[in-house]
């Protein structure tokens, strides 16, 4: 496995691969790998002739009071895991190499960067779209794989790829969970032992809501009120950021559950903000 830090060296290598007819797969990450990242790598490995993983804690997607400085990092362990999972090229740029001091160009997808996570993280999705766009241009992948835990991110990247004609396939892959149902996240390390014990209730609440919807509850206001009460009882140490039901493609809020709808939640614990979601199909 090669480790490349220079964006232009990455681009040269990937352009050579593509012009030789090779299928290049990309898994963009911010590192501190867990089984969710590794499952994306395994999936991409099974389809790609050359597998590129980017490991970059992208500063432009963090707000001024967010956890950029303390975001968990373990580059050596990450490199060993990437090697074990058959990665051909690990791209680990410095922020200064990705963003010139006078960087001035941004990709924005405003209609998908409203509500849900964008409500409390106003610059987050501009940073995500811009860095992912840059990674696509540097890597020229045939396909790129993302986890469905960050469902709003995935919908926004799909829209960006469609609207700007990036020549690649965006693949969403299922959420990987602990045995007790907690969605894997690099930020789970922020949980205290008490919060960790309570955290599987996030998923339990989503499953309960799916049953309520399956049992005929159609009103989103009623469903989210019940879910709020569930979390208040099961996770009194948490603060609900949002529990919303949206169209899974447009991320527009819906008031009645019909057909496919995405129920997404975010909860604050003392140091962690955890997100999860479930597709409701009625
Ligand atoms: O999901 C993430 O880890 C990040 O948002 C991404 C897609 C790697 C962009 O920095």
PDB file of C-alpha atoms in Angstrom, residues 201-210 212 217 219-235 238 240 242-245 263-267 276-278 280:
ATOM      1  CA  UNK A 201     -31.876   3.142  23.042  1.00  0.00           C
ATOM      2  CA  UNK A 202     -31.330   5.428  20.038  1.00  0.00           C
ATOM      3  CA  UNK A 203     -31.827   2.478  17.711  1.00  0.00           C
ATOM      4  CA  UNK A 204     -34.568   0.983  19.904  1.00  0.00           C
ATOM      5  CA  UNK A 205     -36.519   4.242  19.563  1.00  0.00           C
ATOM      6  CA  UNK A 206     -36.176   4.133  15.772  1.00  0.00           C
ATOM      7  CA  UNK A 207     -37.353   0.517  15.649  1.00  0.00           C
ATOM      8  CA  UNK A 208     -40.298   1.333  17.916  1.00  0.00           C
ATOM      9  CA  UNK A 209     -41.219   4.272  15.659  1.00  0.00           C
ATOM     10  CA  UNK A 210     -41.068   1.989  12.639  1.00  0.00           C
ATOM     11  CA  UNK A 212     -45.833   2.576  15.276  1.00  0.00           C
ATOM     12  CA  UNK A 217     -49.578   5.898  12.915  1.00  0.00           C
ATOM     13  CA  UNK A 219     -48.971  11.684  11.596  1.00  0.00           C
ATOM     14  CA  UNK A 220     -45.322  12.757  11.815  1.00  0.00           C
ATOM     15  CA  UNK A 221     -46.146  15.159  14.653  1.00  0.00           C
ATOM     16  CA  UNK A 222     -47.635  12.310  16.723  1.00  0.00           C
ATOM     17  CA  UNK A 223     -44.851   9.889  15.845  1.00  0.00           C
ATOM     18  CA  UNK A 224     -42.046  12.299  16.747  1.00  0.00           C
ATOM     19  CA  UNK A 225     -43.837  13.316  19.974  1.00  0.00           C
ATOM     20  CA  UNK A 226     -43.942   9.641  21.013  1.00  0.00           C
ATOM     21  CA  UNK A 227     -40.304   9.236  20.060  1.00  0.00           C
ATOM     22  CA  UNK A 228     -39.297  12.316  22.074  1.00  0.00           C
ATOM     23  CA  UNK A 229     -41.092  10.860  25.112  1.00  0.00           C
ATOM     24  CA  UNK A 230     -39.330   7.518  24.540  1.00  0.00           C
ATOM     25  CA  UNK A 231     -35.885   9.143  24.506  1.00  0.00           C
ATOM     26  CA  UNK A 232     -36.684  11.364  27.492  1.00  0.00           C
ATOM     27  CA  UNK A 233     -37.531   8.245  29.485  1.00  0.00           C
ATOM     28  CA  UNK A 234     -34.828   5.886  28.194  1.00  0.00           C
ATOM     29  CA  UNK A 235     -31.973   8.389  27.875  1.00  0.00           C
ATOM     30  CA  UNK A 238     -29.305  13.047  26.515  1.00  0.00           C
ATOM     31  CA  UNK A 240     -32.604  15.522  21.547  1.00  0.00           C
ATOM     32  CA  UNK A 242     -33.909  16.643  16.242  1.00  0.00           C
ATOM     33  CA  UNK A 243     -36.249  13.813  15.336  1.00  0.00           C
ATOM     34  CA  UNK A 244     -37.571  14.465  11.834  1.00  0.00           C
ATOM     35  CA  UNK A 245     -39.243  12.567   9.041  1.00  0.00           C
ATOM     36  CA  UNK A 263     -36.820   9.046  10.157  1.00  0.00           C
ATOM     37  CA  UNK A 264     -33.574  10.685  11.294  1.00  0.00           C
ATOM     38  CA  UNK A 265     -32.479  11.613  14.806  1.00  0.00           C
ATOM     39  CA  UNK A 266     -29.579  13.391  16.470  1.00  0.00           C
ATOM     40  CA  UNK A 267     -28.980  13.397  20.221  1.00  0.00           C
ATOM     41  CA  UNK A 276     -28.956   7.526  13.420  1.00  0.00           C
ATOM     42  CA  UNK A 277     -31.831   6.899  11.032  1.00  0.00           C
ATOM     43  CA  UNK A 278     -34.282   4.336   9.725  1.00  0.00           C
ATOM     44  CA  UNK A 280     -39.948   3.790   7.137  1.00  0.00           C
TER      45      UNK A 280
END
